[in-house]
PDB file of C-alpha atoms in Angstrom:
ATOM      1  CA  UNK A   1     -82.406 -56.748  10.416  1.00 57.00           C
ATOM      2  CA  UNK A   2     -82.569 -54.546  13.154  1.00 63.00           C
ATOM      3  CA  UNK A   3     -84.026 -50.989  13.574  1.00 62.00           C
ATOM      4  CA  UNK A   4     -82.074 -48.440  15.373  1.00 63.00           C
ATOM      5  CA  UNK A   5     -83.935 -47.154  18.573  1.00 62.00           C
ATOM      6  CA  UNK A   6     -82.719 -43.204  19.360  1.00 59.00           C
ATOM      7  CA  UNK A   7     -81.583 -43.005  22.504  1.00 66.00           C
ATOM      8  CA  UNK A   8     -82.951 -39.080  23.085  1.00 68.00           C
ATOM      9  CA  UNK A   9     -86.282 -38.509  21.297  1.00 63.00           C
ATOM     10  CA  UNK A  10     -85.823 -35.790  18.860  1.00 61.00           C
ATOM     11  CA  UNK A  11     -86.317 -32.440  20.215  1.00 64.00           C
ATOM     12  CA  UNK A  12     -89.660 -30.115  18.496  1.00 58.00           C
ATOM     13  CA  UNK A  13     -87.516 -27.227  19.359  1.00 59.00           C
ATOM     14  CA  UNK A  14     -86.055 -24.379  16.723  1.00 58.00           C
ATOM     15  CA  UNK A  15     -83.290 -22.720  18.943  1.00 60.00           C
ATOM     16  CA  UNK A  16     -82.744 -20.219  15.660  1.00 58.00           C
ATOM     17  CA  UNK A  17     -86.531 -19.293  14.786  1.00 61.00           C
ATOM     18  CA  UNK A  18     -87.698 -15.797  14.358  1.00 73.00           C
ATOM     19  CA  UNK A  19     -91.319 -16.777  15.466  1.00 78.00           C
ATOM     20  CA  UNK A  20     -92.163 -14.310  18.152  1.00 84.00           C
ATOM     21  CA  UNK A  21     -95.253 -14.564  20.041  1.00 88.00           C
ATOM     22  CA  UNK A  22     -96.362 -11.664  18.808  1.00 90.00           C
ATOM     23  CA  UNK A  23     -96.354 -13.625  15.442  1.00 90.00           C
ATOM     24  CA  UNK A  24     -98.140 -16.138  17.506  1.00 90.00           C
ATOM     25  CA  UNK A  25    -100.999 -13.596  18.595  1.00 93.00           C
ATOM     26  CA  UNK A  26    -101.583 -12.260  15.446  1.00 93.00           C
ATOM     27  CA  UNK A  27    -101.665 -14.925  13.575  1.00 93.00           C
ATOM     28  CA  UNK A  28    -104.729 -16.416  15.984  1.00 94.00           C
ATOM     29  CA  UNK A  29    -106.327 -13.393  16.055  1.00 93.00           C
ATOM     30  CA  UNK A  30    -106.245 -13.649  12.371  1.00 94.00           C
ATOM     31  CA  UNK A  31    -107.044 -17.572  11.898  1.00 95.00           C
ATOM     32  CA  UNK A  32    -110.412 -17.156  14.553  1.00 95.00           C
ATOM     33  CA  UNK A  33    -111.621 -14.528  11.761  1.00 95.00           C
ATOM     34  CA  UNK A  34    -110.544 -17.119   9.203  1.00 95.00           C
ATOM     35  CA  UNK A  35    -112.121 -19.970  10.473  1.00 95.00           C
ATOM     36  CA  UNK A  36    -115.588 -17.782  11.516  1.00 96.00           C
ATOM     37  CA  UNK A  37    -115.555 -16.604   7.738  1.00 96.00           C
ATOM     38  CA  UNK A  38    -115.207 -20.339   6.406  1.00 96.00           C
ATOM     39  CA  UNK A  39    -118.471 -21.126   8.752  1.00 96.00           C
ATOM     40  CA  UNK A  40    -120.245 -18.213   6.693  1.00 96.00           C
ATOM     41  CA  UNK A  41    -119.097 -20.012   3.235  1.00 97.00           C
ATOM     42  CA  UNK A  42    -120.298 -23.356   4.895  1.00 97.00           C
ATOM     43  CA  UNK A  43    -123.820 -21.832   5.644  1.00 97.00           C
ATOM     44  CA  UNK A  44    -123.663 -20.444   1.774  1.00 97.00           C
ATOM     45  CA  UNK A  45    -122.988 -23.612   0.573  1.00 97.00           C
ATOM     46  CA  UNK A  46    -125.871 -25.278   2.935  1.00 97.00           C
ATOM     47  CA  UNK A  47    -127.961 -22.714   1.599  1.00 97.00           C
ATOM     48  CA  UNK A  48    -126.758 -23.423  -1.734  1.00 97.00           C
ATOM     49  CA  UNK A  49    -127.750 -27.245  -1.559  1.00 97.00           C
ATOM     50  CA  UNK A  50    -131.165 -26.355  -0.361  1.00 97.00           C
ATOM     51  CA  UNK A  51    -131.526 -24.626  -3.784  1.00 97.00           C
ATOM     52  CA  UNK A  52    -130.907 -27.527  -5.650  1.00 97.00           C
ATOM     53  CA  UNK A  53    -132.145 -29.720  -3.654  1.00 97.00           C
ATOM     54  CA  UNK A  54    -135.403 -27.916  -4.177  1.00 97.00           C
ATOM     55  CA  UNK A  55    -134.549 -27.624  -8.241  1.00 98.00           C
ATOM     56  CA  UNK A  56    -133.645 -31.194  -8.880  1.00 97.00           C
ATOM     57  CA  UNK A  57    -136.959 -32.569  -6.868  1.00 97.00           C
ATOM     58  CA  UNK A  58    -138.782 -30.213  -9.470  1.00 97.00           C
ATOM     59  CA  UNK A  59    -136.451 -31.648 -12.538  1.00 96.00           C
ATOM     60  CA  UNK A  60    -137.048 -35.140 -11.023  1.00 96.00           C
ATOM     61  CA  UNK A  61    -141.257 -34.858 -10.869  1.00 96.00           C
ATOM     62  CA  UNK A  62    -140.792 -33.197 -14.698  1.00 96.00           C
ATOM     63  CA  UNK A  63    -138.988 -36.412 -15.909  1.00 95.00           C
ATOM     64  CA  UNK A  64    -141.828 -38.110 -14.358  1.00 95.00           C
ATOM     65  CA  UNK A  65    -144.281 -36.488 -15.761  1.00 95.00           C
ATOM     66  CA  UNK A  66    -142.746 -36.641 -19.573  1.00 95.00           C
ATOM     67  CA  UNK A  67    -142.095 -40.486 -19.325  1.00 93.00           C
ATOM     68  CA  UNK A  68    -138.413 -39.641 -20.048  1.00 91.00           C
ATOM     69  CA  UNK A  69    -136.813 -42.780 -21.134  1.00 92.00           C
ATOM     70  CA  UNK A  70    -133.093 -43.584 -20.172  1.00 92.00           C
ATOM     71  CA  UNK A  71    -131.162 -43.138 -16.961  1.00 95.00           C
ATOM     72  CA  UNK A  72    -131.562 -39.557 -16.617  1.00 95.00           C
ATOM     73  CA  UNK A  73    -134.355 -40.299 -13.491  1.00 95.00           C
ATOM     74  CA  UNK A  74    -131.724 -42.478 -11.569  1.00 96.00           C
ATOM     75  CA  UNK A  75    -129.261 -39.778 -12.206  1.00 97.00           C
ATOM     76  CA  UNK A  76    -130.933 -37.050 -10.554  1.00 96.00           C
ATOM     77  CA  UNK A  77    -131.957 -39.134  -7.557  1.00 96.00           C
ATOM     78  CA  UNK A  78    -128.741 -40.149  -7.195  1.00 97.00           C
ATOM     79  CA  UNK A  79    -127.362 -35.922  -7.339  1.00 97.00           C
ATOM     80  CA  UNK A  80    -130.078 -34.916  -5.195  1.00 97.00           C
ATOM     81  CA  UNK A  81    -128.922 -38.081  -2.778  1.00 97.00           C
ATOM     82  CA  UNK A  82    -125.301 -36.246  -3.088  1.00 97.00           C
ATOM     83  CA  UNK A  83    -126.683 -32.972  -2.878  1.00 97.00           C
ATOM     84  CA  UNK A  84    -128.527 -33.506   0.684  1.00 97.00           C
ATOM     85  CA  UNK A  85    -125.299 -35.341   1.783  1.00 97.00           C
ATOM     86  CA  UNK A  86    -123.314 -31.919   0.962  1.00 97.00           C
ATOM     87  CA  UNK A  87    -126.382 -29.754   2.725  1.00 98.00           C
ATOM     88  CA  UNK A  88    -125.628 -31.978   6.042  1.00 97.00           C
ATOM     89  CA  UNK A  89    -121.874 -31.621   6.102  1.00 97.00           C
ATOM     90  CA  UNK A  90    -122.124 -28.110   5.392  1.00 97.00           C
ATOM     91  CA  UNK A  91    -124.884 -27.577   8.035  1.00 97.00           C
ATOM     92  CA  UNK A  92    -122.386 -29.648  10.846  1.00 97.00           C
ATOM     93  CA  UNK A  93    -119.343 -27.238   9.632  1.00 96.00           C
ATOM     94  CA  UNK A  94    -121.199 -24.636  10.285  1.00 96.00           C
ATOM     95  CA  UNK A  95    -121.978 -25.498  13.410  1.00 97.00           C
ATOM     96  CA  UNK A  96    -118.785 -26.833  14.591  1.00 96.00           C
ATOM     97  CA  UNK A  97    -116.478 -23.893  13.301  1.00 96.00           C
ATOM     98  CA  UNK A  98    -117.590 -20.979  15.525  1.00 96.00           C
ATOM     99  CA  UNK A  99    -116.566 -23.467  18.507  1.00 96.00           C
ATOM    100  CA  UNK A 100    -112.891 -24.009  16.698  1.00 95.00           C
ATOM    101  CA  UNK A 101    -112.682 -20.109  16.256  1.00 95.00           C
ATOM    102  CA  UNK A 102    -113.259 -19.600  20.002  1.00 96.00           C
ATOM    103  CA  UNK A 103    -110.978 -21.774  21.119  1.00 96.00           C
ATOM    104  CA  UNK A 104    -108.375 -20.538  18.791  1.00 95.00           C
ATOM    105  CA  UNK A 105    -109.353 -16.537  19.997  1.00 95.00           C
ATOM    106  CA  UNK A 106    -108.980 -17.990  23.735  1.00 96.00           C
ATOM    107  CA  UNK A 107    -105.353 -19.583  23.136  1.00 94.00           C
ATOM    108  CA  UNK A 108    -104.145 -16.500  21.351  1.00 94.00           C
ATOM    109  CA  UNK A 109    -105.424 -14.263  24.648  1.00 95.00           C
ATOM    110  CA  UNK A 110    -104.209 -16.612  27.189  1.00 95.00           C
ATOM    111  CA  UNK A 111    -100.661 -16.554  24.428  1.00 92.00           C
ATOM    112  CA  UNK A 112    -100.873 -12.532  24.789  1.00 93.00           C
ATOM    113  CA  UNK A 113    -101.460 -12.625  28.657  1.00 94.00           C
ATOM    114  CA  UNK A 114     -98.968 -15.397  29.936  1.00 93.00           C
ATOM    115  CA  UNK A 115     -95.727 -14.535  27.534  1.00 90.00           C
ATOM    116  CA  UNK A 116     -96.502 -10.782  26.286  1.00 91.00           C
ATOM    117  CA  UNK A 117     -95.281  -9.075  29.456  1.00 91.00           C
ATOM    118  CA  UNK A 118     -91.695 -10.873  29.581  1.00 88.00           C
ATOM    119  CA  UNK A 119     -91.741 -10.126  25.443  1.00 87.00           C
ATOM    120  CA  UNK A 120     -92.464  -6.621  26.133  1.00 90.00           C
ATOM    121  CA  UNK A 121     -90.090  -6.242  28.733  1.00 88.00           C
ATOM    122  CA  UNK A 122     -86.742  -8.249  26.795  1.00 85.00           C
ATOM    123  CA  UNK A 123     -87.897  -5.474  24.050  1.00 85.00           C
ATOM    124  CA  UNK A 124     -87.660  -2.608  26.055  1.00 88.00           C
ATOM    125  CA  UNK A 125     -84.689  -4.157  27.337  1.00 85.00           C
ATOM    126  CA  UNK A 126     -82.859  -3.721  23.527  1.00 82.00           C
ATOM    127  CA  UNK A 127     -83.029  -7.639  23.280  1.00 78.00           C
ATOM    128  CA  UNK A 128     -84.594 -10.207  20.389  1.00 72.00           C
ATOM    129  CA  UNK A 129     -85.167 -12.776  22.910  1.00 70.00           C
ATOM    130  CA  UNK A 130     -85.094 -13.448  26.577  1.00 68.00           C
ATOM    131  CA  UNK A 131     -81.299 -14.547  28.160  1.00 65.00           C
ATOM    132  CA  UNK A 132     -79.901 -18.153  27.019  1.00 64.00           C
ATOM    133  CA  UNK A 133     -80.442 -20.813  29.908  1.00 63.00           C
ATOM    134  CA  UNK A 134     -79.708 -24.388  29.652  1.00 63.00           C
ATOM    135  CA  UNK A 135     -83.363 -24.925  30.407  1.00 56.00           C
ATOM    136  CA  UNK A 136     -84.022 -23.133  27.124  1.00 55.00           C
ATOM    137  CA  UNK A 137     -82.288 -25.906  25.243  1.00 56.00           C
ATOM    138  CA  UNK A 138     -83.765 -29.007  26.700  1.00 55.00           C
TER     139      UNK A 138
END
C-alpha cells in the first residue's frame, strides 16, 4: 500500500479570517500580563512549598520522636521529597516566565510598528483589509 504524497503542501493561510492585527496586538499585550501574573502564582506556590517543606521536616522529627510505628515516616519523606521537587519547578517558572512575557511584549510592538500604519491607513481608507493581490493568496 502506498501513501499519497501532496503535490502543494497545504497552505497555513485563512483567506476569510476576521483576525486583525489589532486583535493580534491586544491580545500580546494582554498574554505578557498573563504570563508575568502566572510567574507571581509560581513564586506563591514556591513560597508555598517552602512552608511545608518546613512543616513536614517538623511532622517528620515528631514521628521520630514518638516511635510512631507504620509507614507514616516513609510517607512524609517521600511528600517532603515531592514537595522540594514542586519548590524547584516553581522556582525555574518563575524565573523563566518574565523572559517569555518580554519576548511576547516585544513581538506585539514590533506587530504594532511594522503592520499598524498600512492597517490604519486601509481603515481610514473605508476598507476591512488591504487590496486582493495574487501574492496575498500564495
Amino acid at each position: 500500500m502506498t501513501v499519497p504524497v501532496p503535490t502543494k503542501a497545504p497552505s497555513t493561510q485563512y483567506p476569510d479570517s476576521d483576525l486583525t492585527i489589532y486583535d493580534v496586538i491586544d491580545s500580546d499585550a494582554d498574554m505578557a500580563e498573563e504570563i508575568m501574573a502566572g510567574a507571581e502564582e509560581a513564586r506563591a506556590a514556591a513560597d508555598g512549598c517552602e512552608t511545608m517543606i518546613t512543616r513536614l521536616d517538623a511532622l517528620y522529627d515528631r514521628i521520630v520522636d514518638l516511635k510512631v510505628p507504620g509507614v507514616l515516616e516513609r510517607w512524609v519523606l517521600t511528600l517532603a521529597e515531592k514537595a522540594v521537587s514542586v519548590r524547584a519547578k516553581a522556582e525555574a517558572l518563575a524565573q523563566g516566565l518574565p523572559a517569555a512575557s518580554e519576548a511576547i511584549r516585544i513581538a506585539g510592538e514590533n506587530a504594532e510598528r511594522r503592520h499598524k500604519p498600512l492597517a490604519d491607513a486601509v481603515r481610514d481608507a473605508g476598507h476591512a483589509a488591504p487590496a486582493e493581490r495574487d501574492y496575498h493568496l500564495e
